[in-house]
Coordinates of C-alpha atoms (C1' of nucleotides) in Angstrom, one line a residue:
Chain I
X1 CA 0.0 0.0 -0.3
X2 CA 1.2 3.2 -1.2
X3 CA 1.1 6.2 1.2
X4 CA 1.7 9.7 0.1
X5 CA 2.0 13.1 2.1
X6 CA -1.1 15.2 0.5
X7 CA -0.7 18.8 0.6
X8 CA -4.5 19.0 0.7
X9 CA -5.0 18.1 4.1
X10 CA -1.5 18.3 5.2
X11 CA -1.0 14.6 6.1
X12 CA -0.1 11.1 5.0
X13 CA -3.0 9.4 3.0
X14 CA -3.3 6.0 1.4
X15 CA -2.8 6.7 -2.3
X16 CA -5.3 4.8 -4.6
X17 CA -6.5 6.1 -8.3
X18 CA -10.2 6.7 -9.1
X19 CA -9.9 3.7 -11.6
X20 CA -8.5 0.5 -10.4
X21 CA -5.3 0.3 -12.0
X22 CA -4.8 3.7 -13.8
X23 CA -3.1 7.0 -12.5
X24 CA -4.0 10.2 -13.9
X25 CA -0.9 12.4 -13.4
X26 CA -0.1 16.2 -13.9
X27 CA 3.2 17.6 -13.1
X28 CA 3.8 21.5 -13.5
X29 CA 6.8 21.7 -16.1
X30 CA 9.2 24.7 -17.2
X31 CA 8.6 28.0 -18.6
X32 CA 11.1 27.6 -21.4
X33 CA 12.7 30.9 -21.5
X34 CA 16.3 29.7 -20.1
X35 CA 18.1 26.8 -19.3
X36 CA 16.6 24.6 -16.4
X37 CA 18.7 24.7 -13.1
X38 CA 19.4 21.7 -10.9
X39 CA 16.5 22.8 -8.5
X40 CA 14.4 22.7 -11.4
X41 CA 15.4 19.2 -12.4
X42 CA 15.6 18.0 -8.8
X43 CA 11.6 18.5 -9.3
X44 CA 11.5 16.9 -12.4
X45 CA 13.8 14.0 -11.2
X46 CA 11.3 13.4 -8.5
X47 CA 8.3 13.2 -11.0
X48 CA 10.3 10.6 -12.5
X49 CA 10.8 8.4 -9.2
X50 CA 6.8 9.0 -8.5
X51 CA 6.0 7.9 -11.9
X52 CA 8.3 5.0 -11.9
X53 CA 7.4 4.0 -8.4
X54 CA 3.8 3.8 -9.6
X55 CA 4.7 1.7 -12.4
X56 CA 6.5 -0.7 -10.2
X57 CA 3.4 -1.0 -8.1
X58 CA 1.4 -2.2 -11.5
X59 CA -0.3 0.9 -12.3
X60 CA -0.5 2.4 -15.8
X61 CA 0.4 6.1 -15.7
X62 CA -0.6 8.7 -17.8
X63 CA 1.6 11.6 -16.9
X64 CA 1.1 15.2 -18.5
X65 CA 3.6 17.7 -18.0
X66 CA 3.0 21.1 -19.4
X67 CA 5.6 23.1 -21.5
X68 CA 4.7 26.9 -20.8
X69 CA 5.8 28.5 -24.0
X70 CA 4.3 32.0 -23.5
X71 CA 4.5 34.0 -20.4
X72 CA 5.8 37.4 -19.2
X73 CA 9.3 36.2 -18.6
X74 CA 9.5 34.7 -22.3
X75 CA 7.9 37.8 -23.8
X76 CA 10.9 40.0 -22.0
X77 CA 13.3 37.4 -23.6
X78 CA 12.1 37.6 -26.7
X79 CA 12.2 41.3 -26.6
X80 CA 15.6 41.5 -25.2
X81 CA 17.0 38.9 -27.8
X82 CA 15.0 39.8 -31.2
X83 CA 14.4 36.4 -31.6
X84 CA 10.9 34.8 -32.6
X85 CA 8.8 33.3 -30.0
X86 CA 9.2 29.7 -31.4
X87 CA 12.7 29.8 -32.0
X88 CA 13.8 31.0 -28.4
X89 CA 11.1 28.5 -26.5
X90 CA 11.9 25.3 -28.7
X91 CA 15.5 25.9 -28.3
X92 CA 15.2 26.0 -24.4
X93 CA 12.7 23.2 -24.6
X94 CA 15.0 21.0 -26.8
X95 CA 18.0 21.6 -24.0
X96 CA 15.5 20.7 -21.2
X97 CA 14.5 17.3 -23.1
X98 CA 18.3 16.7 -23.3
X99 CA 18.8 17.4 -19.6
X100 CA 16.0 15.0 -18.8
X101 CA 17.3 12.5 -21.1
X102 CA 21.2 12.6 -19.3
X103 CA 19.5 12.4 -16.0
X104 CA 17.9 9.2 -17.0
X105 CA 14.3 10.6 -16.8
X106 CA 11.9 8.4 -18.6
X107 CA 9.8 9.8 -21.5
X108 CA 6.1 11.1 -20.0
X109 CA 3.1 10.5 -22.1
X110 CA 2.5 14.1 -23.1
X111 CA 4.1 17.5 -22.9
X112 CA 1.4 20.0 -24.0
X113 CA 2.4 23.5 -25.5
X114 CA 0.5 26.2 -23.8
X115 CA 0.6 27.8 -27.5
X116 CA -0.7 24.8 -29.1
X117 CA -3.9 24.8 -26.8
X118 CA -5.2 28.3 -27.4
X119 CA -8.5 27.3 -28.4
X120 CA -8.9 25.0 -25.3
X121 CA -8.0 27.9 -23.2
X122 CA -10.5 30.1 -24.7
X123 CA -13.1 27.6 -24.5
X124 CA -12.4 27.5 -20.8
X125 CA -12.5 31.2 -20.0
X126 CA -15.9 31.4 -21.9
X127 CA -17.1 28.7 -19.6
X128 CA -16.1 30.7 -16.6
X129 CA -17.4 33.9 -17.9
X130 CA -20.9 32.3 -18.8
X131 CA -20.9 31.0 -15.3
X132 CA -20.2 34.6 -13.5
X133 CA -16.7 33.6 -12.5
X134 CA -14.9 35.8 -14.6
X135 CA -15.1 39.2 -15.8
X136 CA -13.7 41.6 -18.5
X137 CA -11.8 44.4 -17.4
X138 CA -11.9 47.9 -18.9
X139 CA -8.5 47.2 -20.6
X140 CA -9.8 44.1 -22.3
X141 CA -7.9 41.5 -19.7
X142 CA -10.3 39.1 -18.2
X143 CA -9.7 38.0 -14.5
X144 CA -11.1 35.4 -12.4
X145 CA -13.3 36.6 -9.6
X146 CA -11.7 35.1 -6.4
X147 CA -14.7 36.2 -4.0
X148 CA -17.1 34.0 -6.2
X149 CA -15.4 31.1 -5.2
X150 CA -15.8 30.0 -1.7
X151 CA -13.3 27.1 -1.2
X152 CA -10.6 29.6 -2.1
X153 CA -7.8 28.8 0.1
X154 CA -8.4 25.2 0.7
X155 CA -4.9 24.1 -0.2
X156 CA -2.7 26.8 0.8
X157 CA -4.4 28.0 3.9
X158 CA -4.3 31.6 2.3
X159 CA -7.4 33.6 3.5
X160 CA -8.5 36.0 0.7
X161 CA -9.6 38.5 3.3
X162 CA -6.2 38.2 4.9
X163 CA -4.1 38.7 1.7
X164 CA -1.7 41.7 2.4
X165 CA -2.0 44.3 -0.1
X166 CA 1.5 44.8 0.0
X167 CA 4.2 46.0 -2.4
X168 CA 4.3 43.3 -4.7
X169 CA 0.7 43.6 -5.1
X170 CA 0.5 47.0 -6.1
X171 CA 3.2 46.5 -8.6
X172 CA 0.4 44.8 -10.8
X173 CA -0.5 47.1 -13.5
X174 CA -3.6 45.4 -14.6
X175 CA -7.0 46.8 -13.7
X176 CA -8.5 44.1 -11.9
X177 CA -11.5 44.7 -9.5
X178 CA -9.9 43.3 -6.6
X179 CA -6.1 42.4 -5.8
X180 CA -7.0 38.7 -5.3
X181 CA -8.1 38.5 -8.6
X182 CA -6.0 37.0 -11.2
X183 CA -5.7 36.9 -15.0
X184 CA -7.0 34.3 -17.0
X185 CA -6.4 36.4 -20.4
X186 CA -4.0 39.3 -20.7
X187 CA -5.2 41.7 -23.3
X188 CA -2.5 42.6 -25.8
X189 CA -0.2 45.4 -24.9
X190 CA 2.3 47.2 -27.5
X191 CA 5.0 46.0 -25.6
X192 CA 4.1 42.1 -26.4
X193 CA 5.0 43.1 -29.7
X194 CA 4.0 40.0 -32.1
X195 CA 3.0 37.5 -29.2
X196 CA -0.8 37.9 -29.4
X197 CA -3.8 35.6 -30.5
X198 CA -7.0 37.0 -32.1
X199 CA -9.7 35.2 -30.4
X200 CA -13.2 35.5 -29.3
X201 CA -11.8 37.0 -26.1
X202 CA -10.3 39.5 -28.0
X203 CA -6.5 40.3 -29.0
X204 CA -4.3 38.7 -26.1
X205 CA -2.7 35.8 -24.6
X206 CA -3.6 33.3 -21.6
X207 CA -2.7 34.2 -18.1
X208 CA -0.2 31.9 -16.3
X209 CA -2.8 29.8 -14.6
X210 CA -5.1 28.6 -17.1
X211 CA -2.8 26.4 -19.2
X212 CA -2.6 23.9 -16.6
X213 CA -6.4 23.6 -16.0
X214 CA -7.2 23.7 -19.8
X215 CA -4.6 21.0 -20.8
X216 CA -5.0 18.9 -17.9
X217 CA -8.7 18.3 -18.1
X218 CA -8.0 18.0 -22.1
X219 CA -5.6 15.1 -21.5
X220 CA -6.8 13.5 -18.2
X221 CA -10.4 14.6 -17.5
X222 CA -12.0 16.7 -14.5
X223 CA -10.4 14.9 -11.7
X224 CA -6.6 14.2 -11.7
X225 CA -5.5 11.5 -9.3
X226 CA -2.1 13.4 -8.5
X227 CA -1.0 16.8 -9.4
X228 CA 2.7 17.6 -8.4
X229 CA 5.1 20.4 -8.4
X230 CA 7.6 22.6 -6.2
X231 CA 6.5 23.6 -3.1
X232 CA 6.5 27.6 -4.5
X233 CA 3.5 26.9 -6.5
X234 CA 1.1 25.9 -3.9
X235 CA 0.4 29.4 -3.8
X236 CA -1.1 31.1 -5.9
X237 CA -0.7 29.2 -8.9
X238 CA -2.2 25.6 -7.7
X239 CA -4.9 27.5 -5.6
X240 CA -5.7 29.3 -8.7
X241 CA -5.6 26.1 -11.1
X242 CA -8.1 24.8 -8.3
X243 CA -10.7 27.6 -8.4
X244 CA -10.7 28.0 -12.1
X245 CA -11.2 24.2 -12.6
X246 CA -13.6 23.4 -10.0
X247 CA -15.4 26.4 -11.0
X248 CA -15.9 25.5 -14.7
X249 CA -16.3 21.6 -13.9
X250 CA -18.1 21.6 -10.6
X251 CA -16.0 18.4 -9.7
X252 CA -12.9 17.8 -7.8
X253 CA -9.8 18.8 -9.6
X254 CA -7.1 17.1 -8.0
X255 CA -7.1 14.3 -5.3
X256 CA -3.4 14.2 -4.6
X257 CA -1.3 17.3 -4.1
X258 CA 2.3 16.7 -3.9
X259 CA 4.8 19.3 -3.3
X260 CA 8.8 19.0 -3.5
X261 CA 11.3 21.1 -1.1
X262 CA 14.0 23.1 -2.9
X263 CA 17.6 22.8 -3.7
X264 CA 20.0 24.9 -1.8
X265 CA 22.8 26.4 -2.6
X266 CA 25.2 28.3 -0.1
X267 CA 22.2 27.7 2.6
X268 CA 19.7 29.7 0.2
X269 CA 17.0 28.1 -2.6
X270 CA 18.3 28.2 -5.7
X271 CA 16.6 30.8 -7.9
X272 CA 16.9 32.2 -11.3
X273 CA 15.8 35.7 -10.0
X274 CA 18.8 35.3 -7.3
X275 CA 21.3 34.7 -10.2
X276 CA 22.7 31.8 -7.7
X277 CA 21.8 29.1 -10.2
X278 CA 23.3 26.2 -11.6
X279 CA 22.6 24.4 -14.6
X280 CA 23.4 20.4 -15.5
X281 CA 25.4 21.6 -18.2
X282 CA 27.7 23.5 -15.7
X283 CA 28.3 20.4 -13.6
X284 CA 28.7 18.0 -16.7
X285 CA 31.5 20.5 -17.9
X286 CA 33.1 19.9 -14.6
X287 CA 33.4 16.3 -15.1
X288 CA 30.4 14.9 -13.3
X289 CA 28.7 11.8 -14.6
X290 CA 24.9 12.7 -15.0
X291 CA 23.8 9.8 -12.9
X292 CA 26.1 11.0 -9.9
X293 CA 23.9 14.4 -10.2
X294 CA 20.9 12.0 -10.4
X295 CA 22.0 10.2 -7.4
X296 CA 22.5 13.4 -5.4
X297 CA 19.2 14.8 -6.2
X298 CA 17.6 11.8 -4.9
X299 CA 19.4 11.1 -2.0
X300 CA 17.6 13.2 0.4
X301 CA 14.0 12.9 1.0
X302 CA 11.9 15.2 -1.7
X303 CA 10.1 17.1 1.1
X304 CA 13.3 18.2 2.9
X305 CA 15.8 20.8 1.1
X306 CA 18.8 19.7 -0.3
X307 CA 22.1 21.6 -0.2
X308 CA 24.2 21.7 -3.3
X309 CA 27.9 21.2 -2.4
X310 CA 31.2 19.8 -3.9
X311 CA 31.6 17.6 -0.9
X312 CA 27.6 16.3 -1.5
X313 CA 28.6 15.4 -4.9
X314 CA 31.6 13.7 -4.1
X315 CA 30.1 11.6 -1.9
X316 CA 27.3 10.9 -4.1
X317 CA 29.8 10.0 -6.6
X318 CA 31.7 7.5 -4.2
X319 CA 28.1 5.8 -3.1
X320 CA 27.2 5.3 -6.8
X321 CA 30.6 3.9 -7.5
X322 CA 30.1 1.1 -4.9
X323 CA 26.8 0.4 -6.3
X324 CA 28.2 0.0 -9.8
X325 CA 31.1 -1.9 -8.4
X326 CA 28.7 -4.3 -6.8
X327 CA 26.8 -5.0 -10.2
X328 CA 30.1 -5.5 -12.2
X329 CA 31.2 -8.1 -9.2
X330 CA 28.0 -10.0 -9.7
X331 CA 28.5 -9.8 -13.5
X332 CA 31.9 -11.0 -13.4
X333 CA 30.7 -14.3 -11.4
X334 CA 31.5 -17.4 -13.0
X335 CA 31.3 -20.0 -10.5
X336 CA 28.6 -22.7 -10.8
X337 CA 27.5 -23.5 -7.2
X338 CA 26.3 -21.4 -4.7
X339 CA 24.2 -21.0 -1.4
X340 CA 20.4 -21.4 -2.0
X341 CA 19.6 -19.1 0.9
X342 CA 20.2 -16.0 -1.2
X343 CA 16.5 -16.4 -2.3
X344 CA 15.6 -15.0 1.5
X345 CA 18.1 -12.3 1.2
X346 CA 16.9 -11.0 -1.8
X347 CA 13.1 -11.4 -1.2
X348 CA 13.9 -9.3 2.1
X349 CA 15.6 -6.6 0.0
X350 CA 12.8 -6.2 -2.1
X351 CA 10.1 -6.2 0.8
X352 CA 12.4 -3.5 2.5
X353 CA 12.6 -1.3 -0.7
X354 CA 9.0 -1.5 -1.1
X355 CA 8.1 -0.5 2.4
X356 CA 10.4 2.5 2.4
X357 CA 9.0 3.5 -1.1
X358 CA 5.8 2.9 0.1
X359 CA 6.1 5.4 2.9
X360 CA 6.0 8.5 1.1
X361 CA 8.7 7.4 -1.6
X362 CA 11.5 7.5 1.1
X363 CA 14.2 7.1 -1.5
X364 CA 17.0 7.5 1.5
X365 CA 15.7 4.7 3.2
X366 CA 15.3 2.6 0.3
X367 CA 19.0 3.2 -0.3
X368 CA 19.8 2.1 2.8
X369 CA 18.2 -1.1 2.8
X370 CA 20.1 -1.5 -0.8
X371 CA 23.4 -0.7 0.8
X372 CA 22.9 -3.2 3.8
X373 CA 22.2 -5.7 1.3
X374 CA 25.2 -4.8 -1.1
X375 CA 27.6 -5.5 1.9
X376 CA 26.1 -8.7 2.8
X377 CA 26.3 -10.0 -0.6
X378 CA 29.8 -9.1 -1.0
X379 CA 30.5 -11.1 2.2
X380 CA 28.9 -14.0 0.7
X381 CA 31.0 -13.7 -2.4
X382 CA 34.3 -13.5 0.0
X383 CA 33.0 -16.9 1.1
X384 CA 32.4 -18.3 -2.5
X385 CA 28.6 -18.7 -1.6
X386 CA 27.6 -17.0 -4.9
X387 CA 27.4 -18.5 -8.2
X388 CA 26.0 -18.0 -11.7
X389 CA 22.4 -18.7 -10.6
X390 CA 22.5 -16.6 -7.3
X391 CA 24.0 -13.6 -9.2
X392 CA 21.5 -13.8 -11.7
X393 CA 18.7 -13.5 -8.9
X394 CA 20.5 -10.7 -7.4
X395 CA 21.1 -8.8 -10.6
X396 CA 17.3 -9.2 -11.4
X397 CA 16.4 -7.4 -8.0
X398 CA 18.8 -4.9 -8.2
X399 CA 17.7 -4.0 -11.9
X400 CA 14.2 -4.2 -10.3
X401 CA 15.0 -1.7 -7.9
X402 CA 17.3 0.5 -10.2
X403 CA 14.1 0.6 -12.5
X404 CA 12.5 3.0 -10.0
X405 CA 15.9 4.7 -8.9
X406 CA 17.5 4.8 -12.1
X407 CA 21.1 6.1 -10.8
X408 CA 23.1 2.8 -11.8
X409 CA 21.8 2.9 -15.0
X410 CA 22.4 0.2 -18.0
X411 CA 25.4 -1.8 -17.9
X412 CA 26.3 -5.2 -19.8
X413 CA 26.2 -8.1 -18.0
X414 CA 28.5 -10.1 -20.5
X415 CA 31.5 -8.8 -22.6
X416 CA 32.4 -9.8 -26.2
X417 CA 34.0 -13.2 -26.3
X418 CA 37.0 -11.6 -27.9
X419 CA 37.7 -9.5 -24.6
X420 CA 36.5 -12.8 -22.3
X421 CA 39.2 -14.4 -24.4
X422 CA 41.8 -11.8 -23.1
X423 CA 40.7 -12.0 -19.5
X424 CA 41.1 -15.7 -19.4
X425 CA 44.5 -15.4 -21.0
X426 CA 45.6 -13.1 -18.3
X427 CA 44.5 -15.4 -15.5
X428 CA 46.5 -18.0 -17.2
X429 CA 49.6 -16.1 -17.4
X430 CA 48.9 -14.7 -13.6
X431 CA 48.7 -18.2 -12.6
X432 CA 51.7 -19.4 -14.2
X433 CA 53.5 -15.9 -12.5
X434 CA 53.8 -14.2 -16.2
X435 CA 53.0 -10.6 -14.6
X436 CA 54.5 -8.9 -17.3
X437 CA 52.2 -10.7 -19.9
X438 CA 49.3 -10.3 -17.1
X439 CA 49.8 -6.6 -16.9
X440 CA 50.1 -5.9 -20.6
X441 CA 47.2 -7.5 -21.2
X442 CA 45.5 -5.3 -18.5
X443 CA 47.1 -2.5 -20.2
X444 CA 45.5 -3.4 -23.3
X445 CA 41.9 -3.8 -22.0
X446 CA 42.1 -0.9 -19.9
X447 CA 42.7 1.1 -23.4
X448 CA 39.3 -0.4 -24.5
X449 CA 37.8 0.7 -21.4
X450 CA 37.5 -2.3 -19.4
X451 CA 39.2 -2.7 -16.0
X452 CA 40.3 -5.7 -14.4
X453 CA 40.5 -6.3 -10.6
X454 CA 41.7 -9.4 -9.0
X455 CA 39.7 -10.8 -6.1
X456 CA 40.2 -14.3 -4.0
X457 CA 37.2 -15.4 -5.7
X458 CA 38.3 -14.4 -9.4
X459 CA 39.0 -11.5 -12.0
X460 CA 36.4 -8.9 -11.9
X461 CA 36.0 -6.7 -14.9
X462 CA 34.0 -3.5 -15.1
X463 CA 33.7 -0.4 -17.5
X464 CA 35.7 2.5 -16.8
X465 CA 33.4 5.4 -15.5
X466 CA 32.9 8.6 -17.4
X467 CA 35.1 10.7 -14.8
X468 CA 37.9 8.3 -15.2
X469 CA 37.9 8.6 -18.9
X470 CA 37.6 12.4 -18.7
X471 CA 40.5 12.8 -15.8
X472 CA 42.6 9.8 -18.0
X473 CA 42.4 12.5 -21.5
X474 CA 43.4 15.1 -19.4
X475 CA 46.5 13.7 -17.7
Chain F
rG1 C1' 1.4 40.3 10.5
rG2 C1' -0.2 35.2 8.3
rU3 C1' 1.5 30.2 6.7
rG4 C1' 5.0 26.3 5.9
rG5 C1' 10.1 23.8 5.9
rG6 C1' 14.3 22.9 8.8
rG7 C1' 18.3 22.4 13.1
rU8 C1' 20.6 14.5 14.0
rG9 C1' 28.1 11.9 14.9
rG10 C1' 33.9 14.9 10.7
rC11 C1' 30.6 15.4 6.5
rG12 C1' 25.7 13.7 3.8
rG13 C1' 21.2 11.9 5.5
rA14 C1' 17.1 8.2 7.6
rG15 C1' 14.5 7.6 12.1
rC16 C1' 9.5 10.5 14.9
rG17 C1' 8.6 6.6 22.3
rG18 C1' 12.4 1.1 23.8
rU19 C1' 17.5 -2.7 19.6
rU20 C1' 23.6 -0.6 15.5
rA21 C1' 19.9 3.4 10.0
rC22 C1' 22.8 3.7 5.7
rG23 C1' 26.2 6.0 3.0
rC24 C1' 30.9 9.0 2.6
rG25 C1' 35.5 10.3 4.8
rU26 C1' 39.3 8.9 8.3
rG27 C1' 42.5 5.7 11.2
rC28 C1' 44.2 0.1 12.3
rG29 C1' 43.7 -4.7 10.6
rC30 C1' 42.5 -9.3 6.9
rC31 C1' 43.1 -10.5 1.9
rU32 C1' 46.7 -9.1 -1.9
rG33 C1' 52.2 -10.1 -7.5
rC34 C1' 51.3 -4.8 -8.6
rA35 C1' 46.7 -2.1 -8.8
rG36 C1' 41.8 -1.9 -7.3
rA37 C1' 37.7 -4.1 -4.9
rG38 C1' 36.0 -6.7 -0.7
rC39 C1' 35.5 -7.8 4.5
rG40 C1' 36.2 -6.7 10.0
rC41 C1' 36.9 -3.3 14.0
rA42 C1' 37.1 2.1 15.2
rU43 C1' 35.7 7.0 14.9
rU44 C1' 29.8 6.4 19.6
rA45 C1' 28.8 10.5 26.0
rA46 C1' 24.9 12.1 17.7
rC47 C1' 20.1 14.5 18.1
rG48 C1' 19.8 23.6 18.7
rU49 C1' 18.5 25.4 24.1
rG50 C1' 15.5 25.0 28.8
rG51 C1' 11.7 22.7 31.5
rG52 C1' 7.9 18.7 31.6
rU53 C1' 5.3 13.9 30.9
rU54 C1' 7.1 8.4 30.9
rC55 C1' 9.6 2.7 33.7
rA56 C1' 11.8 4.6 29.0
rA57 C1' 12.4 10.7 24.9
rA58 C1' 16.3 12.2 19.0
rU59 C1' 11.0 10.9 18.9
rC60 C1' 5.3 13.3 23.1
rC61 C1' 4.1 18.2 25.7
rC62 C1' 5.3 23.8 26.9
rA63 C1' 8.8 27.8 26.5
rC64 C1' 13.0 29.8 24.0
rC65 C1' 16.9 30.3 20.3
rC66 C1' 18.6 30.2 15.3
rC67 C1' 18.6 28.7 9.7
rC68 C1' 15.4 28.5 4.9
rA69 C1' 11.3 30.2 2.5
rC70 C1' 6.1 31.8 0.9
rC71 C1' 2.4 35.8 1.3
rU72 C1' 0.2 37.1 -7.1
rC73 C1' 7.6 36.5 -11.6
rC74 C1' 9.7 31.3 -9.4
rA75 C1' 10.4 23.8 -9.5

RNA sequence: GGUGGGGUGGCGGAGCGGUUACGCGUGCGCCUGCAGAGCGCAUUAACGUGGGUUCAAAUCCCACCCCCACCUCCA
């Protein structure tokens, strides 16, 4: 049984979808006006873990992540760079997809773009106007009337009456009737340049919140099982999404709201506006393996802050290396016989893993049970108690766990026969004390990226890691 | 002012009423042609401060201190 912390109600609740084995999930995606930073990516990797674990549990997941490709900051970027809207947004969208790919994030089912759903957005706004929840201001913009939606504040606990009309609010130059109201449709302004759509609502563009309501409804229907996003979106974005959606459909919008904590750098939250952000490409340039970054990003619970430091990345790298060494060690085993009790260890591992993940996706705890297992199995290998059959069983379980965590990534269980021949040749040479020959063969294989390590129970082969390759090249 | 999240050993990070989390690092040992990995032991008066409840508190209650945020740009 999976338990998740639901921001709506602020407690851990047993998760089950509306439909038997199908999960409808919507997650807030990026605004593509710049490179995604590691903080954004932390959240996206969390989506991936959630999605992968739901699949592990046997659910079919329909996962939608929006791409916001029209918005204030984008318009500003268009104005300052002189680029076309599409040119700018598709560039950053591609970069994001490449980042997600290198972080081993699976492809989601849909990545709808706001600009490709203007028709759906217009329809939804019309519906809200018809029902009396929205009004057109003198400047032509359309606003949602928060006072009409009685449940406003149910998610964030923000009481409309208590909203402070502080400095930030007064900055808003739109002509809405009440500071709490938010824009559904923003009327064209000459600063917007060529960025507008001529619709029944007039010339303009969608507000920031409406695309999520329109697109989630289109792909998933009126009620979502899960909606996730960064904790900063809880208010106002998600609160507004609830208002718009429920006002339009009259149905519950989201059953489970999940919010991720922030990535910190130097003790502060990472924000583009603070200028303290780091991108994945920055870290890759420094020589980090993307899966080390992934390991780091999932190494603390998603609802706890995580601090980015050089030392934390080093620790992640070493920890992950231990897992890689483990799978290579197992892949190198050739002995026939082993200890049949390994069955019990393996089923205990999977049970512990699931227990940890069932508890609101406790990845650190899941990793802990994996490492305990690694130590126990290593001891058994030392004792010669693991044969081919057992190692296959263990590798199967490790692969199963990594189908969720995705930090080990793919590795070959076998090497080409031509290389295996060399390895056996070297082992013979070692046995006969011909160390010069043995070392020469080892060097030769190292050139091909194969590292050989001798143990009591045989020679282990592994593939040289990316970082080792880089440092080897720079030497 | 309102709301939320934190403060755990050298570091990262679980636990949230009663046994060693786990990982990284460091030291010593075993193993070892070299290299590397693995295993063992140690690093353990670890739980922000002060009270309280309890046979028992890192975990519950009260007060306080500090940190990071949100309150209409933000994952």
